[in-house]
Amino acid sequence: MKVGVLSVQGAFAEMEAYWRSQGANVFEIRQRSDLERGLDLLALPGGESTVQGKLLKDLGLFASLKERIDGGLPVFAVCAGLILLAEKIEDDPTVWFGSLPVAVRRNAYGRQLGSFRTVGDFDGTPGVPMTFIRAPAITAVSPEAKVLSVFNGQPTAVRWRNVTAFTWHPELNAGGLRPI
Ligand code: GLN
């Protein structure tokens, strides 16, 4: 499987390491020509969603990626990646891809001290370690989406059509977990 990891900013190295550990053929997406390599899955890493979104536009990657996402390319999105996909960002008129029917609140657990670990159920598997890093919260989710994990009563991972998206970082504690 060929996995393209968006590598313009943020925790793309961790995302690459995760997919390599899953046996994928991993390459970095930094410019438009990288998309010509063909990909079976797009991985959107954590980082700073505002910076990533702006770079996607400046680098001319945004429209091509949106077309692929909306066209059914499997997407694995973490944290900032989820924010880029969300249809709505609370208290913010910005919408990036707008491809995932969820609303999110950025930095929902506090800005600096908002990073923590917990353990929970993921898609029916108990005891999955979950690392939150300045994570967003999912404040609303379409009934058509499947909620895969919950923390404090709010969804923390969802699957909808071709997209699986997390507010936490599965790539950091993956172990034997195969999220998709
Ligand atoms: N706080 C970041 C944002 O709002 C997301 C943090 C992360 O990706 N770990 O974009």
mmCIF file of C-alpha atoms and ligand atoms in Angstrom:
data_model
loop_
_atom_site.group_PDB
_atom_site.id
_atom_site.type_symbol
_atom_site.label_atom_id
_atom_site.label_comp_id
_atom_site.label_asym_id
_atom_site.label_seq_id
_atom_site.Cartn_x
_atom_site.Cartn_y
_atom_site.Cartn_z
ATOM 1 C CA MET A 1 0.000 0.000 0.000
ATOM 2 C CA LYS A 2 1.310 3.469 -0.927
ATOM 3 C CA VAL A 3 0.760 6.021 1.816
ATOM 4 C CA GLY A 4 1.320 9.708 1.130
ATOM 5 C CA VAL A 5 2.037 11.642 4.324
ATOM 6 C CA LEU A 6 1.376 15.370 4.192
ATOM 7 C CA SER A 7 4.789 16.727 5.202
ATOM 8 C CA VAL A 8 4.549 20.501 5.106
ATOM 9 C CA GLN A 9 4.547 21.041 8.900
ATOM 10 C CA GLY A 10 4.095 19.204 12.185
ATOM 11 C CA ALA A 11 4.474 15.589 13.288
ATOM 12 C CA PHE A 12 4.867 14.010 9.868
ATOM 13 C CA ALA A 13 7.966 12.003 10.847
ATOM 14 C CA GLU A 14 5.966 10.162 13.518
ATOM 15 C CA MET A 15 3.204 9.492 11.001
ATOM 16 C CA GLU A 16 5.707 8.130 8.495
ATOM 17 C CA ALA A 17 7.269 5.852 11.115
ATOM 18 C CA TYR A 18 3.848 4.509 12.040
ATOM 19 C CA TRP A 19 2.877 3.636 8.481
ATOM 20 C CA ARG A 20 6.291 2.096 7.814
ATOM 21 C CA SER A 21 5.758 -0.072 10.888
ATOM 22 C CA GLN A 22 2.515 -1.218 9.254
ATOM 23 C CA GLY A 23 4.464 -2.308 6.178
ATOM 24 C CA ALA A 24 3.318 0.554 3.951
ATOM 25 C CA ASN A 25 5.327 2.116 1.181
ATOM 26 C CA VAL A 26 5.521 5.668 2.549
ATOM 27 C CA PHE A 27 6.340 8.894 0.765
ATOM 28 C CA GLU A 28 6.140 12.566 1.680
ATOM 29 C CA ILE A 29 3.767 15.044 0.082
ATOM 30 C CA ARG A 30 5.462 18.446 -0.047
ATOM 31 C CA GLN A 31 4.596 19.722 -3.498
ATOM 32 C CA ARG A 32 2.130 19.061 -6.304
ATOM 33 C CA SER A 33 4.433 16.755 -8.235
ATOM 34 C CA ASP A 34 4.495 14.372 -5.244
ATOM 35 C CA LEU A 35 0.844 13.559 -5.906
ATOM 36 C CA GLU A 36 1.756 12.117 -9.292
ATOM 37 C CA ARG A 37 3.354 9.166 -7.521
ATOM 38 C CA GLY A 38 -0.128 7.817 -6.845
ATOM 39 C CA LEU A 39 -1.367 7.021 -3.372
ATOM 40 C CA ASP A 40 -3.723 4.510 -1.798
ATOM 41 C CA LEU A 41 -4.088 6.461 1.436
ATOM 42 C CA LEU A 42 -3.520 10.045 2.518
ATOM 43 C CA ALA A 43 -2.209 10.572 6.062
ATOM 44 C CA LEU A 44 -2.723 14.005 7.611
ATOM 45 C CA PRO A 45 -0.445 14.422 10.665
ATOM 46 C CA GLY A 46 -0.719 16.515 13.798
ATOM 47 C CA GLY A 47 0.758 19.968 13.949
ATOM 48 C CA GLU A 48 -0.695 23.451 13.644
ATOM 49 C CA SER A 49 -3.787 23.392 11.442
ATOM 50 C CA THR A 50 -3.672 27.094 10.576
ATOM 51 C CA VAL A 51 -0.074 26.796 9.362
ATOM 52 C CA GLN A 52 -0.745 23.573 7.481
ATOM 53 C CA GLY A 53 -3.866 24.986 5.815
ATOM 54 C CA LYS A 54 -2.075 28.124 4.703
ATOM 55 C CA LEU A 55 0.902 26.142 3.363
ATOM 56 C CA LEU A 56 -1.426 23.811 1.454
ATOM 57 C CA LYS A 57 -2.860 26.830 -0.320
ATOM 58 C CA ASP A 58 0.510 28.551 -0.877
ATOM 59 C CA LEU A 59 2.032 25.363 -2.286
ATOM 60 C CA GLY A 60 -0.900 24.743 -4.620
ATOM 61 C CA LEU A 61 -1.731 21.420 -2.957
ATOM 62 C CA PHE A 62 -5.086 22.320 -1.485
ATOM 63 C CA ALA A 63 -7.455 21.851 -4.457
ATOM 64 C CA SER A 64 -5.855 18.578 -5.628
ATOM 65 C CA LEU A 65 -6.020 17.105 -2.158
ATOM 66 C CA LYS A 66 -9.619 18.189 -1.625
ATOM 67 C CA GLU A 67 -10.628 16.627 -4.922
ATOM 68 C CA ARG A 68 -9.028 13.328 -3.914
ATOM 69 C CA ILE A 69 -10.515 13.387 -0.400
ATOM 70 C CA ASP A 70 -14.014 14.151 -1.676
ATOM 71 C CA GLY A 71 -13.515 11.580 -4.424
ATOM 72 C CA GLY A 72 -13.130 8.737 -1.919
ATOM 73 C CA LEU A 73 -9.378 8.399 -1.314
ATOM 74 C CA PRO A 74 -8.913 6.753 2.119
ATOM 75 C CA VAL A 75 -7.763 9.353 4.628
ATOM 76 C CA PHE A 76 -6.183 8.850 8.067
ATOM 77 C CA ALA A 77 -6.182 12.157 9.927
ATOM 78 C CA VAL A 78 -4.766 13.069 13.301
ATOM 79 C CA CYS A 79 -5.452 16.160 15.389
ATOM 80 C CA ALA A 80 -4.565 19.120 13.116
ATOM 81 C CA GLY A 81 -5.512 16.850 10.205
ATOM 82 C CA LEU A 82 -8.970 16.397 11.708
ATOM 83 C CA ILE A 83 -9.300 20.169 12.067
ATOM 84 C CA LEU A 84 -8.415 20.610 8.382
ATOM 85 C CA LEU A 85 -11.170 18.146 7.457
ATOM 86 C CA ALA A 86 -13.913 19.462 9.757
ATOM 87 C CA GLU A 87 -17.010 21.091 8.322
ATOM 88 C CA LYS A 88 -17.020 23.569 11.189
ATOM 89 C CA ILE A 89 -14.491 25.031 13.638
ATOM 90 C CA GLU A 90 -16.173 26.532 16.714
ATOM 91 C CA ASP A 91 -15.802 30.315 17.157
ATOM 92 C CA ASP A 92 -13.923 30.517 13.866
ATOM 93 C CA PRO A 93 -15.335 31.208 10.390
ATOM 94 C CA THR A 94 -12.457 29.284 8.755
ATOM 95 C CA VAL A 95 -13.268 26.059 6.936
ATOM 96 C CA TRP A 96 -10.406 24.216 5.234
ATOM 97 C CA PHE A 97 -11.399 21.033 3.365
ATOM 98 C CA GLY A 98 -14.830 20.898 4.994
ATOM 99 C CA SER A 99 -15.017 17.249 3.990
ATOM 100 C CA LEU A 100 -15.934 15.614 7.308
ATOM 101 C CA PRO A 101 -19.341 16.213 8.950
ATOM 102 C CA VAL A 102 -18.067 17.147 12.397
ATOM 103 C CA ALA A 103 -17.626 20.363 14.348
ATOM 104 C CA VAL A 104 -14.440 20.806 16.374
ATOM 105 C CA ARG A 105 -13.150 23.135 19.057
ATOM 106 C CA ARG A 106 -9.416 23.763 18.768
ATOM 107 C CA ASN A 107 -7.161 23.458 21.835
ATOM 108 C CA ALA A 108 -10.163 22.271 23.799
ATOM 109 C CA TYR A 109 -8.156 20.992 26.753
ATOM 110 C CA GLY A 110 -6.070 24.134 27.268
ATOM 111 C CA ARG A 111 -3.202 25.410 25.169
ATOM 112 C CA GLN A 112 0.030 24.421 26.928
ATOM 113 C CA LEU A 113 -1.021 22.066 29.704
ATOM 114 C CA GLY A 114 -3.570 20.417 27.465
ATOM 115 C CA SER A 115 -1.448 17.393 26.655
ATOM 116 C CA PHE A 116 -2.181 14.144 28.464
ATOM 117 C CA ARG A 117 -2.482 10.395 28.122
ATOM 118 C CA THR A 118 -5.374 8.143 28.868
ATOM 119 C CA VAL A 119 -6.481 4.624 28.022
ATOM 120 C CA GLY A 120 -9.797 3.793 26.467
ATOM 121 C CA ASP A 121 -11.874 1.734 24.064
ATOM 122 C CA PHE A 122 -11.189 2.135 20.386
ATOM 123 C CA ASP A 123 -13.719 0.596 18.018
ATOM 124 C CA GLY A 124 -14.521 -2.143 20.523
ATOM 125 C CA THR A 125 -10.891 -2.774 21.571
ATOM 126 C CA PRO A 126 -10.318 -1.937 25.271
ATOM 127 C CA GLY A 127 -7.096 -0.624 26.811
ATOM 128 C CA VAL A 128 -5.901 1.444 23.879
ATOM 129 C CA PRO A 129 -3.398 4.161 24.932
ATOM 130 C CA MET A 130 -4.463 7.595 23.734
ATOM 131 C CA THR A 131 -2.108 10.570 23.680
ATOM 132 C CA PHE A 132 -3.711 14.007 23.392
ATOM 133 C CA ILE A 133 -1.466 16.928 22.377
ATOM 134 C CA ARG A 134 -3.140 20.340 22.438
ATOM 135 C CA ALA A 135 -6.026 18.384 21.050
ATOM 136 C CA PRO A 136 -9.296 19.587 19.629
ATOM 137 C CA ALA A 137 -12.636 18.279 20.877
ATOM 138 C CA ILE A 138 -15.322 17.025 18.529
ATOM 139 C CA THR A 139 -18.366 19.036 19.593
ATOM 140 C CA ALA A 140 -20.844 17.714 17.021
ATOM 141 C CA VAL A 141 -20.882 14.755 14.692
ATOM 142 C CA SER A 142 -23.223 13.651 11.925
ATOM 143 C CA PRO A 143 -25.357 10.616 12.845
ATOM 144 C CA GLU A 144 -23.982 9.032 9.669
ATOM 145 C CA ALA A 145 -20.470 8.952 11.115
ATOM 146 C CA LYS A 146 -19.316 6.084 13.329
ATOM 147 C CA VAL A 147 -17.855 7.154 16.659
ATOM 148 C CA LEU A 148 -14.804 4.967 17.394
ATOM 149 C CA SER A 149 -13.716 6.393 20.753
ATOM 150 C CA VAL A 150 -15.027 8.749 23.423
ATOM 151 C CA PHE A 151 -13.407 10.761 26.215
ATOM 152 C CA ASN A 152 -15.347 12.796 28.792
ATOM 153 C CA GLY A 153 -18.551 12.159 26.867
ATOM 154 C CA GLN A 154 -17.224 13.570 23.600
ATOM 155 C CA PRO A 155 -16.200 11.628 20.499
ATOM 156 C CA THR A 156 -12.426 11.469 20.010
ATOM 157 C CA ALA A 157 -12.259 9.381 16.849
ATOM 158 C CA VAL A 158 -14.748 8.997 14.011
ATOM 159 C CA ARG A 159 -15.060 7.152 10.744
ATOM 160 C CA TRP A 160 -17.160 8.526 7.905
ATOM 161 C CA ARG A 161 -17.066 7.061 4.428
ATOM 162 C CA ASN A 162 -13.384 7.104 3.397
ATOM 163 C CA VAL A 163 -12.143 9.165 6.360
ATOM 164 C CA THR A 164 -10.903 8.004 9.776
ATOM 165 C CA ALA A 165 -9.987 10.909 12.040
ATOM 166 C CA PHE A 166 -8.658 11.213 15.584
ATOM 167 C CA THR A 167 -8.330 14.023 18.110
ATOM 168 C CA TRP A 168 -5.556 11.926 19.777
ATOM 169 C CA HIS A 169 -2.380 10.469 18.295
ATOM 170 C CA PRO A 170 -2.733 6.761 17.469
ATOM 171 C CA GLU A 171 0.573 6.840 15.599
ATOM 172 C CA LEU A 172 2.469 7.479 18.856
ATOM 173 C CA ASN A 173 1.222 4.460 20.788
ATOM 174 C CA ALA A 174 0.189 2.202 17.971
ATOM 175 C CA GLY A 175 1.656 -1.088 19.200
ATOM 176 C CA GLY A 176 -0.410 -3.776 17.593
ATOM 177 C CA LEU A 177 -3.302 -1.449 16.878
ATOM 178 C CA ARG A 178 -4.401 -1.296 13.264
ATOM 179 C CA PRO A 179 -6.890 1.533 13.199
ATOM 180 C CA ILE A 180 -8.041 0.944 9.632
HETATM 181 N N1 GLN B 1 -3.627 22.636 18.434
HETATM 182 C C1 GLN B 1 -3.393 22.240 17.070
HETATM 183 C C2 GLN B 1 -4.305 22.989 16.099
HETATM 184 O O1 GLN B 1 -5.240 23.607 16.522
HETATM 185 C C3 GLN B 1 -3.553 20.751 16.895
HETATM 186 C C4 GLN B 1 -2.566 20.007 17.766
HETATM 187 C C5 GLN B 1 -2.061 18.718 17.189
HETATM 188 O O2 GLN B 1 -2.154 18.488 15.977
HETATM 189 N N2 GLN B 1 -1.452 17.912 18.007
HETATM 190 O O3 GLN B 1 -4.086 22.957 14.941
#
